[in-house]
mmCIF file of C-alpha atoms in Angstrom:
data_model
loop_
_atom_site.group_PDB
_atom_site.id
_atom_site.type_symbol
_atom_site.label_atom_id
_atom_site.label_comp_id
_atom_site.label_asym_id
_atom_site.label_seq_id
_atom_site.Cartn_x
_atom_site.Cartn_y
_atom_site.Cartn_z
ATOM 1 C CA UNK G 1 -9.851 -31.104 1.107
ATOM 2 C CA UNK G 2 -8.723 -28.567 -1.474
ATOM 3 C CA UNK G 3 -12.222 -28.496 -2.786
ATOM 4 C CA UNK G 4 -13.348 -27.481 0.629
ATOM 5 C CA UNK G 5 -13.401 -23.764 1.285
ATOM 6 C CA UNK G 6 -10.836 -22.624 3.833
ATOM 7 C CA UNK G 7 -12.502 -21.617 7.076
ATOM 8 C CA UNK G 8 -13.599 -18.043 6.588
ATOM 9 C CA UNK G 9 -13.646 -16.970 10.168
ATOM 10 C CA UNK G 10 -11.423 -19.267 12.202
ATOM 11 C CA UNK G 11 -11.506 -17.258 15.393
ATOM 12 C CA UNK G 12 -15.127 -16.235 15.413
ATOM 13 C CA UNK G 13 -14.319 -12.521 15.271
ATOM 14 C CA UNK G 14 -12.536 -10.362 12.710
ATOM 15 C CA UNK G 15 -10.080 -13.173 12.101
ATOM 16 C CA UNK G 16 -7.083 -11.038 13.023
ATOM 17 C CA UNK G 17 -6.454 -12.347 16.528
ATOM 18 C CA UNK G 18 -3.185 -14.257 16.772
ATOM 19 C CA UNK G 19 -3.771 -17.756 18.114
ATOM 20 C CA UNK G 20 -1.929 -19.037 21.131
ATOM 21 C CA UNK G 21 0.491 -21.374 19.405
ATOM 22 C CA UNK G 22 3.371 -18.943 18.986
ATOM 23 C CA UNK G 23 2.880 -17.133 22.254
ATOM 24 C CA UNK G 24 4.805 -19.487 24.504
ATOM 25 C CA UNK G 25 7.867 -19.237 22.302
ATOM 26 C CA UNK G 26 7.542 -15.460 22.118
ATOM 27 C CA UNK G 27 7.340 -15.160 25.883
ATOM 28 C CA UNK G 28 10.376 -17.368 26.466
ATOM 29 C CA UNK G 29 12.369 -15.551 23.817
ATOM 30 C CA UNK G 30 11.554 -12.164 25.405
ATOM 31 C CA UNK G 31 12.746 -13.368 28.811
ATOM 32 C CA UNK G 32 15.972 -14.823 27.475
ATOM 33 C CA UNK G 33 16.581 -11.914 25.129
ATOM 34 C CA UNK G 34 16.115 -9.402 27.931
ATOM 35 C CA UNK G 35 18.586 -11.174 30.147
ATOM 36 C CA UNK G 36 21.168 -11.712 27.408
ATOM 37 C CA UNK G 37 21.030 -8.224 25.905
ATOM 38 C CA UNK G 38 21.264 -6.202 29.101
ATOM 39 C CA UNK G 39 23.432 -8.764 30.848
ATOM 40 C CA UNK G 40 25.788 -8.581 27.860
ATOM 41 C CA UNK G 41 25.806 -4.792 27.879
ATOM 42 C CA UNK G 42 26.505 -4.889 31.620
ATOM 43 C CA UNK G 43 29.338 -7.339 31.018
ATOM 44 C CA UNK G 44 30.880 -4.959 28.485
ATOM 45 C CA UNK G 45 30.544 -2.112 30.986
ATOM 46 C CA UNK G 46 32.258 -4.318 33.564
ATOM 47 C CA UNK G 47 35.177 -4.830 31.232
ATOM 48 C CA UNK G 48 35.360 -1.158 30.466
ATOM 49 C CA UNK G 49 35.140 0.053 34.048
ATOM 50 C CA UNK G 50 37.144 -2.821 35.492
ATOM 51 C CA UNK G 51 34.570 -4.141 37.944
ATOM 52 C CA UNK G 52 34.151 -7.863 38.403
ATOM 53 C CA UNK G 53 30.565 -8.500 37.363
ATOM 54 C CA UNK G 54 28.342 -6.096 39.243
ATOM 55 C CA UNK G 55 27.051 -4.436 36.063
ATOM 56 C CA UNK G 56 26.428 -7.766 34.355
ATOM 57 C CA UNK G 57 24.330 -8.788 37.340
ATOM 58 C CA UNK G 58 22.380 -5.547 37.410
ATOM 59 C CA UNK G 59 21.954 -5.711 33.616
ATOM 60 C CA UNK G 60 20.573 -9.266 33.751
ATOM 61 C CA UNK G 61 18.019 -8.314 36.403
ATOM 62 C CA UNK G 62 16.998 -5.125 34.602
ATOM 63 C CA UNK G 63 16.798 -6.990 31.284
ATOM 64 C CA UNK G 64 14.635 -9.658 32.863
ATOM 65 C CA UNK G 65 12.319 -6.960 34.184
ATOM 66 C CA UNK G 66 12.176 -5.438 30.691
ATOM 67 C CA UNK G 67 11.362 -8.855 29.254
ATOM 68 C CA UNK G 68 8.521 -9.357 31.710
ATOM 69 C CA UNK G 69 7.205 -5.882 30.940
ATOM 70 C CA UNK G 70 7.327 -6.624 27.206
ATOM 71 C CA UNK G 71 5.447 -9.894 27.663
ATOM 72 C CA UNK G 72 2.732 -8.066 29.582
ATOM 73 C CA UNK G 73 2.437 -5.327 26.985
ATOM 74 C CA UNK G 74 2.719 -7.436 23.830
ATOM 75 C CA UNK G 75 0.932 -10.601 24.884
ATOM 76 C CA UNK G 76 -1.209 -9.639 27.844
ATOM 77 C CA UNK G 77 -3.364 -7.071 26.068
ATOM 78 C CA UNK C 1 33.789 -64.448 23.835
ATOM 79 C CA UNK C 2 32.397 -65.976 20.702
ATOM 80 C CA UNK C 3 34.273 -65.471 17.498
ATOM 81 C CA UNK C 4 31.407 -63.904 15.671
ATOM 82 C CA UNK C 5 30.836 -61.134 18.160
ATOM 83 C CA UNK C 6 34.495 -60.185 17.958
ATOM 84 C CA UNK C 7 34.272 -59.978 14.190
ATOM 85 C CA UNK C 8 31.104 -57.913 14.456
ATOM 86 C CA UNK C 9 32.401 -55.660 17.155
ATOM 87 C CA UNK C 10 36.047 -55.394 16.209
ATOM 88 C CA UNK C 11 35.790 -52.107 14.337
ATOM 89 C CA UNK C 12 32.770 -50.669 16.107
ATOM 90 C CA UNK C 13 33.740 -47.204 17.245
ATOM 91 C CA UNK C 14 32.192 -46.494 20.616
ATOM 92 C CA UNK C 15 31.055 -44.039 21.829
ATOM 93 C CA UNK C 16 29.835 -42.406 18.600
ATOM 94 C CA UNK C 17 31.133 -38.932 17.879
ATOM 95 C CA UNK C 18 30.438 -35.984 15.606
ATOM 96 C CA UNK C 19 32.753 -37.648 13.105
ATOM 97 C CA UNK C 20 29.973 -40.173 12.452
ATOM 98 C CA UNK C 21 27.926 -37.414 10.843
ATOM 99 C CA UNK C 22 30.533 -36.806 8.161
ATOM 100 C CA UNK C 23 29.846 -39.510 5.655
ATOM 101 C CA UNK C 24 32.301 -40.590 2.962
ATOM 102 C CA UNK C 25 32.307 -38.743 -0.308
ATOM 103 C CA UNK C 26 30.355 -40.234 -3.214
ATOM 104 C CA UNK C 27 31.648 -37.985 -5.957
ATOM 105 C CA UNK C 28 34.622 -38.299 -6.210
ATOM 106 C CA UNK C 29 34.205 -41.797 -4.804
ATOM 107 C CA UNK C 30 35.901 -42.351 -1.447
ATOM 108 C CA UNK C 31 37.815 -39.070 -1.400
ATOM 109 C CA UNK C 32 38.914 -37.898 2.043
ATOM 110 C CA UNK C 33 37.807 -34.588 3.516
ATOM 111 C CA UNK C 34 35.617 -33.926 0.531
ATOM 112 C CA UNK C 35 31.997 -33.218 1.423
ATOM 113 C CA UNK C 36 30.587 -31.774 -1.796
ATOM 114 C CA UNK C 37 28.541 -34.826 -2.692
ATOM 115 C CA UNK C 38 27.804 -37.297 0.075
ATOM 116 C CA UNK C 39 24.856 -39.463 1.057
ATOM 117 C CA UNK C 40 23.282 -36.353 2.576
ATOM 118 C CA UNK C 41 23.472 -34.419 -0.679
ATOM 119 C CA UNK C 42 21.953 -37.366 -2.484
ATOM 120 C CA UNK C 43 19.151 -37.581 0.085
ATOM 121 C CA UNK C 44 18.258 -33.902 -0.227
ATOM 122 C CA UNK C 45 18.062 -34.194 -4.006
ATOM 123 C CA UNK C 46 16.036 -37.369 -3.681
ATOM 124 C CA UNK C 47 13.646 -35.649 -1.282
ATOM 125 C CA UNK C 48 13.163 -32.733 -3.642
ATOM 126 C CA UNK C 49 12.595 -35.044 -6.590
ATOM 127 C CA UNK C 50 10.140 -37.200 -4.642
ATOM 128 C CA UNK C 51 8.069 -34.209 -3.549
ATOM 129 C CA UNK C 52 7.954 -32.681 -7.028
ATOM 130 C CA UNK C 53 7.105 -35.968 -8.718
ATOM 131 C CA UNK C 54 4.510 -36.927 -6.111
ATOM 132 C CA UNK C 55 2.602 -33.665 -6.327
ATOM 133 C CA UNK C 56 2.854 -33.484 -10.127
ATOM 134 C CA UNK C 57 1.689 -37.055 -10.667
ATOM 135 C CA UNK C 58 -1.084 -36.969 -8.110
ATOM 136 C CA UNK C 59 -2.478 -33.710 -9.430
ATOM 137 C CA UNK C 60 -1.956 -34.164 -13.151
ATOM 138 C CA UNK C 61 -5.490 -35.244 -13.937
ATOM 139 C CA UNK C 62 -7.513 -34.089 -10.940
ATOM 140 C CA UNK C 63 -10.731 -36.031 -10.512
ATOM 141 C CA UNK C 64 -13.874 -34.812 -8.864
ATOM 142 C CA UNK C 65 -13.870 -38.024 -6.852
ATOM 143 C CA UNK C 66 -10.208 -38.125 -5.916
ATOM 144 C CA UNK C 67 -7.973 -41.143 -6.381
ATOM 145 C CA UNK C 68 -5.914 -42.352 -3.438
ATOM 146 C CA UNK C 69 -2.816 -40.385 -4.476
ATOM 147 C CA UNK C 70 -4.815 -37.267 -5.139
ATOM 148 C CA UNK C 71 -6.553 -37.638 -1.810
ATOM 149 C CA UNK C 72 -3.204 -37.862 -0.005
ATOM 150 C CA UNK C 73 -1.778 -34.819 -1.788
ATOM 151 C CA UNK C 74 -4.927 -32.823 -1.136
ATOM 152 C CA UNK C 75 -4.975 -33.863 2.500
ATOM 153 C CA UNK C 76 -1.422 -32.679 3.041
ATOM 154 C CA UNK C 77 -2.077 -29.380 1.315
ATOM 155 C CA UNK C 78 -5.452 -28.975 3.005
ATOM 156 C CA UNK C 79 -3.942 -29.697 6.394
ATOM 157 C CA UNK C 80 -1.233 -27.066 6.034
ATOM 158 C CA UNK C 81 -3.591 -24.524 4.486
ATOM 159 C CA UNK C 82 -6.429 -24.868 6.969
ATOM 160 C CA UNK C 83 -4.651 -25.901 10.146
ATOM 161 C CA UNK C 84 -1.455 -23.890 9.829
ATOM 162 C CA UNK C 85 -1.760 -21.046 7.301
ATOM 163 C CA UNK C 86 -5.333 -19.901 7.880
ATOM 164 C CA UNK C 87 -5.325 -20.851 11.536
ATOM 165 C CA UNK C 88 -2.193 -18.834 12.286
ATOM 166 C CA UNK C 89 -2.343 -15.961 9.821
ATOM 167 C CA UNK C 90 -6.068 -15.619 9.217
ATOM 168 C CA UNK C 91 -7.795 -15.291 5.844
ATOM 169 C CA UNK C 92 -4.679 -13.633 4.360
ATOM 170 C CA UNK C 93 -2.835 -16.853 5.101
ATOM 171 C CA UNK C 94 -4.114 -18.669 2.017
ATOM 172 C CA UNK C 95 -1.450 -16.781 0.029
ATOM 173 C CA UNK C 96 1.261 -18.467 2.066
ATOM 174 C CA UNK C 97 -0.212 -21.954 2.006
ATOM 175 C CA UNK C 98 1.804 -23.170 -1.020
ATOM 176 C CA UNK C 99 5.110 -22.113 0.496
ATOM 177 C CA UNK C 100 4.220 -23.497 3.916
ATOM 178 C CA UNK C 101 3.170 -26.810 2.369
ATOM 179 C CA UNK C 102 6.459 -27.037 0.498
ATOM 180 C CA UNK C 103 8.357 -26.240 3.662
ATOM 181 C CA UNK C 104 6.382 -28.774 5.686
ATOM 182 C CA UNK C 105 6.758 -31.648 3.234
ATOM 183 C CA UNK C 106 10.426 -30.850 2.625
ATOM 184 C CA UNK C 107 11.303 -30.890 6.310
ATOM 185 C CA UNK C 108 9.098 -33.889 7.031
ATOM 186 C CA UNK C 109 10.614 -36.028 4.305
ATOM 187 C CA UNK C 110 14.177 -34.904 5.034
ATOM 188 C CA UNK C 111 13.672 -35.721 8.706
ATOM 189 C CA UNK C 112 12.084 -39.012 7.821
ATOM 190 C CA UNK C 113 15.330 -40.342 6.317
ATOM 191 C CA UNK C 114 16.540 -40.501 9.908
ATOM 192 C CA UNK C 115 14.457 -43.600 10.575
ATOM 193 C CA UNK C 116 14.218 -45.247 7.164
ATOM 194 C CA UNK C 117 16.010 -48.594 7.582
ATOM 195 C CA UNK C 118 19.440 -48.692 5.898
ATOM 196 C CA UNK C 119 19.382 -44.930 5.278
ATOM 197 C CA UNK C 120 19.042 -43.778 8.856
ATOM 198 C CA UNK C 121 20.519 -40.337 8.774
ATOM 199 C CA UNK C 122 18.661 -37.113 8.228
ATOM 200 C CA UNK C 123 20.230 -34.279 6.214
ATOM 201 C CA UNK C 124 18.735 -31.982 8.853
ATOM 202 C CA UNK C 125 21.192 -33.378 11.394
ATOM 203 C CA UNK C 126 23.709 -31.028 9.771
ATOM 204 C CA UNK C 127 22.987 -27.462 10.745
ATOM 205 C CA UNK C 128 23.533 -26.147 7.213
ATOM 206 C CA UNK C 129 20.134 -27.345 5.992
ATOM 207 C CA UNK C 130 17.977 -26.070 8.877
ATOM 208 C CA UNK C 131 20.033 -22.857 8.885
ATOM 209 C CA UNK C 132 19.242 -22.200 5.251
ATOM 210 C CA UNK C 133 15.546 -22.942 5.749
ATOM 211 C CA UNK C 134 15.583 -20.540 8.695
ATOM 212 C CA UNK C 135 17.235 -17.851 6.566
ATOM 213 C CA UNK C 136 14.489 -18.228 3.976
ATOM 214 C CA UNK C 137 11.778 -17.905 6.638
ATOM 215 C CA UNK C 138 13.621 -14.950 8.175
ATOM 216 C CA UNK C 139 13.920 -13.034 4.912
ATOM 217 C CA UNK C 140 10.343 -13.935 4.042
ATOM 218 C CA UNK C 141 8.730 -12.510 7.159
ATOM 219 C CA UNK C 142 10.817 -9.333 6.983
ATOM 220 C CA UNK C 143 10.038 -8.770 3.294
ATOM 221 C CA UNK C 144 6.352 -9.545 3.825
ATOM 222 C CA UNK C 145 6.256 -7.046 6.679
ATOM 223 C CA UNK C 146 8.034 -4.349 4.676
ATOM 224 C CA UNK C 147 5.714 -4.831 1.715
ATOM 225 C CA UNK C 148 2.670 -4.703 3.964
ATOM 226 C CA UNK C 149 3.624 -1.695 6.096
ATOM 227 C CA UNK C 150 6.499 0.031 4.325
ATOM 228 C CA UNK C 151 10.044 0.030 5.712
ATOM 229 C CA UNK C 152 9.713 2.675 8.411
ATOM 230 C CA UNK C 153 6.348 1.599 9.716
ATOM 231 C CA UNK C 154 7.292 -2.083 9.730
ATOM 232 C CA UNK C 155 10.392 -1.575 11.841
ATOM 233 C CA UNK C 156 8.476 0.855 14.017
ATOM 234 C CA UNK C 157 5.804 -1.771 14.740
ATOM 235 C CA UNK C 158 8.373 -4.506 15.200
ATOM 236 C CA UNK C 159 10.777 -2.608 17.433
ATOM 237 C CA UNK C 160 8.771 -0.037 19.388
ATOM 238 C CA UNK C 161 6.366 -1.615 21.865
ATOM 239 C CA UNK C 162 3.451 0.356 23.286
ATOM 240 C CA UNK C 163 5.161 1.787 26.363
ATOM 241 C CA UNK C 164 6.004 5.155 27.904
ATOM 242 C CA UNK C 165 8.974 6.893 26.281
ATOM 243 C CA UNK C 166 11.371 6.676 29.219
ATOM 244 C CA UNK C 167 11.274 2.898 29.269
ATOM 245 C CA UNK C 168 11.768 2.495 25.503
ATOM 246 C CA UNK C 169 15.601 2.587 25.542
ATOM 247 C CA UNK C 170 15.426 -0.464 27.770
ATOM 248 C CA UNK C 171 12.935 -2.314 25.619
ATOM 249 C CA UNK C 172 14.052 -1.627 22.054
ATOM 250 C CA UNK C 173 17.309 -3.631 22.298
ATOM 251 C CA UNK C 174 15.340 -6.535 23.749
ATOM 252 C CA UNK C 175 12.800 -6.343 20.926
ATOM 253 C CA UNK C 176 15.561 -6.198 18.336
ATOM 254 C CA UNK C 177 17.426 -9.117 19.846
ATOM 255 C CA UNK C 178 14.342 -11.250 20.263
ATOM 256 C CA UNK C 179 12.685 -10.473 16.908
ATOM 257 C CA UNK C 180 15.630 -10.260 14.551
ATOM 258 C CA UNK C 181 18.431 -12.292 16.112
ATOM 259 C CA UNK C 182 16.914 -15.046 18.227
ATOM 260 C CA UNK C 183 14.174 -16.061 15.788
ATOM 261 C CA UNK C 184 16.229 -17.428 12.870
ATOM 262 C CA UNK C 185 18.757 -18.887 15.272
ATOM 263 C CA UNK C 186 16.187 -20.734 17.360
ATOM 264 C CA UNK C 187 14.351 -22.001 14.264
ATOM 265 C CA UNK C 188 17.539 -23.503 12.863
ATOM 266 C CA UNK C 189 18.941 -24.846 16.115
ATOM 267 C CA UNK C 190 15.669 -26.455 17.240
ATOM 268 C CA UNK C 191 15.344 -28.559 14.103
ATOM 269 C CA UNK C 192 19.058 -29.331 13.864
ATOM 270 C CA UNK C 193 19.433 -30.303 17.517
ATOM 271 C CA UNK C 194 16.422 -32.600 17.450
ATOM 272 C CA UNK C 195 17.632 -34.468 14.381
ATOM 273 C CA UNK C 196 21.223 -34.563 15.601
ATOM 274 C CA UNK C 197 20.253 -35.875 19.022
ATOM 275 C CA UNK C 198 17.907 -38.443 17.492
ATOM 276 C CA UNK C 199 20.638 -39.839 15.269
ATOM 277 C CA UNK C 200 23.110 -39.844 18.134
ATOM 278 C CA UNK C 201 20.650 -41.665 20.390
ATOM 279 C CA UNK C 202 20.050 -44.410 17.848
ATOM 280 C CA UNK C 203 23.812 -44.727 17.301
ATOM 281 C CA UNK C 204 24.479 -45.044 21.017
ATOM 282 C CA UNK C 205 21.920 -47.786 21.501
ATOM 283 C CA UNK C 206 22.870 -49.741 18.382
ATOM 284 C CA UNK C 207 26.626 -49.516 18.801
ATOM 285 C CA UNK C 208 26.311 -49.864 22.560
ATOM 286 C CA UNK C 209 24.896 -53.334 22.036
ATOM 287 C CA UNK C 210 27.963 -54.320 20.054
ATOM 288 C CA UNK C 211 30.318 -52.656 22.501
ATOM 289 C CA UNK C 212 28.835 -54.629 25.393
ATOM 290 C CA UNK C 213 29.065 -57.899 23.466
ATOM 291 C CA UNK C 214 32.628 -57.015 22.683
ATOM 292 C CA UNK C 215 33.433 -56.507 26.339
ATOM 293 C CA UNK C 216 31.901 -59.752 27.561
ATOM 294 C CA UNK C 217 29.803 -62.378 25.811
ATOM 295 C CA UNK C 218 27.708 -62.750 28.967
ATOM 296 C CA UNK C 219 26.319 -59.266 28.289
ATOM 297 C CA UNK C 220 24.275 -60.664 25.412
ATOM 298 C CA UNK C 221 20.907 -60.075 27.183
ATOM 299 C CA UNK C 222 21.812 -56.432 27.739
ATOM 300 C CA UNK C 223 22.846 -56.103 24.124
ATOM 301 C CA UNK C 224 19.520 -57.539 23.045
ATOM 302 C CA UNK C 225 17.699 -55.139 25.340
ATOM 303 C CA UNK C 226 19.696 -52.287 23.867
ATOM 304 C CA UNK C 227 18.665 -53.287 20.342
ATOM 305 C CA UNK C 228 15.025 -53.647 21.334
ATOM 306 C CA UNK C 229 15.225 -50.157 22.783
ATOM 307 C CA UNK C 230 16.674 -48.954 19.484
ATOM 308 C CA UNK C 231 13.482 -50.069 17.789
ATOM 309 C CA UNK C 232 11.340 -48.401 20.436
ATOM 310 C CA UNK C 233 13.355 -45.195 20.099
ATOM 311 C CA UNK C 234 12.850 -45.309 16.348
ATOM 312 C CA UNK C 235 9.131 -44.943 16.970
ATOM 313 C CA UNK C 236 9.824 -42.071 19.352
ATOM 314 C CA UNK C 237 11.927 -40.508 16.591
ATOM 315 C CA UNK C 238 8.968 -40.749 14.251
ATOM 316 C CA UNK C 239 7.009 -38.590 16.680
ATOM 317 C CA UNK C 240 9.854 -36.073 16.912
ATOM 318 C CA UNK C 241 10.176 -35.975 13.122
ATOM 319 C CA UNK C 242 6.531 -35.064 12.568
ATOM 320 C CA UNK C 243 6.502 -32.643 15.483
ATOM 321 C CA UNK C 244 9.589 -30.741 14.360
ATOM 322 C CA UNK C 245 8.323 -30.383 10.790
ATOM 323 C CA UNK C 246 5.048 -29.060 12.192
ATOM 324 C CA UNK C 247 6.726 -26.713 14.677
ATOM 325 C CA UNK C 248 9.029 -25.200 12.066
ATOM 326 C CA UNK C 249 6.087 -24.531 9.750
ATOM 327 C CA UNK C 250 3.860 -23.166 12.516
ATOM 328 C CA UNK C 251 6.553 -20.810 13.773
ATOM 329 C CA UNK C 252 7.245 -19.552 10.260
ATOM 330 C CA UNK C 253 3.534 -18.871 9.878
ATOM 331 C CA UNK C 254 3.467 -17.193 13.268
ATOM 332 C CA UNK C 255 6.340 -14.874 12.302
ATOM 333 C CA UNK C 256 4.564 -13.972 9.076
ATOM 334 C CA UNK C 257 1.446 -13.255 11.111
ATOM 335 C CA UNK C 258 3.482 -10.992 13.387
ATOM 336 C CA UNK C 259 4.871 -9.131 10.388
ATOM 337 C CA UNK C 260 1.387 -8.599 8.945
ATOM 338 C CA UNK C 261 -0.228 -7.647 12.259
ATOM 339 C CA UNK C 262 -1.208 -4.050 12.841
ATOM 340 C CA UNK C 263 -0.251 -2.137 15.910
ATOM 341 C CA UNK C 264 -2.160 -3.027 19.026
#
């Protein structure tokens, strides 16, 4: 198989398109990352302000929205 | 209760615990709480030696019509080069094929010790080994990206998504977290957890058989069933072993592809 030439044009176009294999992982990691980052920041704000979790909740929702937006922009195009 | 089952089961610790992953020291022999050279260390060295020797021997005098060994070595390399490197990264991926092949064979063989009879533990069931492999992949895709784009442009592409400016403060922390913190962590944990759970599963079913016999000799049929299941699970483990080696390599290639990709 080494003697065989590697496929020159595996995707039938300019060969720069990322294949689908990594995309599922990327999407999941964006969703989780969004929730954790902004949820965590909200949790810190909660501690600082003295509220009991309202900012963590808001942060998680906002982060999730950001994650969805990122998936659309990065993977949907 | 028959005498033999008591003898067999007397010192069977059940249920198995994390302690079972810390094997006795080899050098110095039998020392307590000394983990510098254990069975795992020996297995990693053996794996490395086997891979080096196999590829050297099978490719020392390459024939036009390959021998069996040469054919196997070329198939492994060809598989990783064509189906992982070039498939994921594109034509530029041929450069990374040697590293990806090394990574693939190293993980595959290290995992495989988990189901070799009488060895039956994989070095990758300790997080140190997957963690270090993940660190190498992590550094590699960052360095590759920096060399391809330059420092500023690489981090700009990696961190700043195509979005209006007012939404960027929301997105950049997510990008940073997901690209530079989650990736190495998930690579390491995925491989480690799969090997750890596999070993634990086999331990539970093997030792469980003895534990049941120990409790009541009439449980013999259940013990036998448990041991039969151990064998079946070993085949399942074989699937997991190959899959995890493949997934680790594919994800590494995918990260390299992301580092080399131009802006959308």
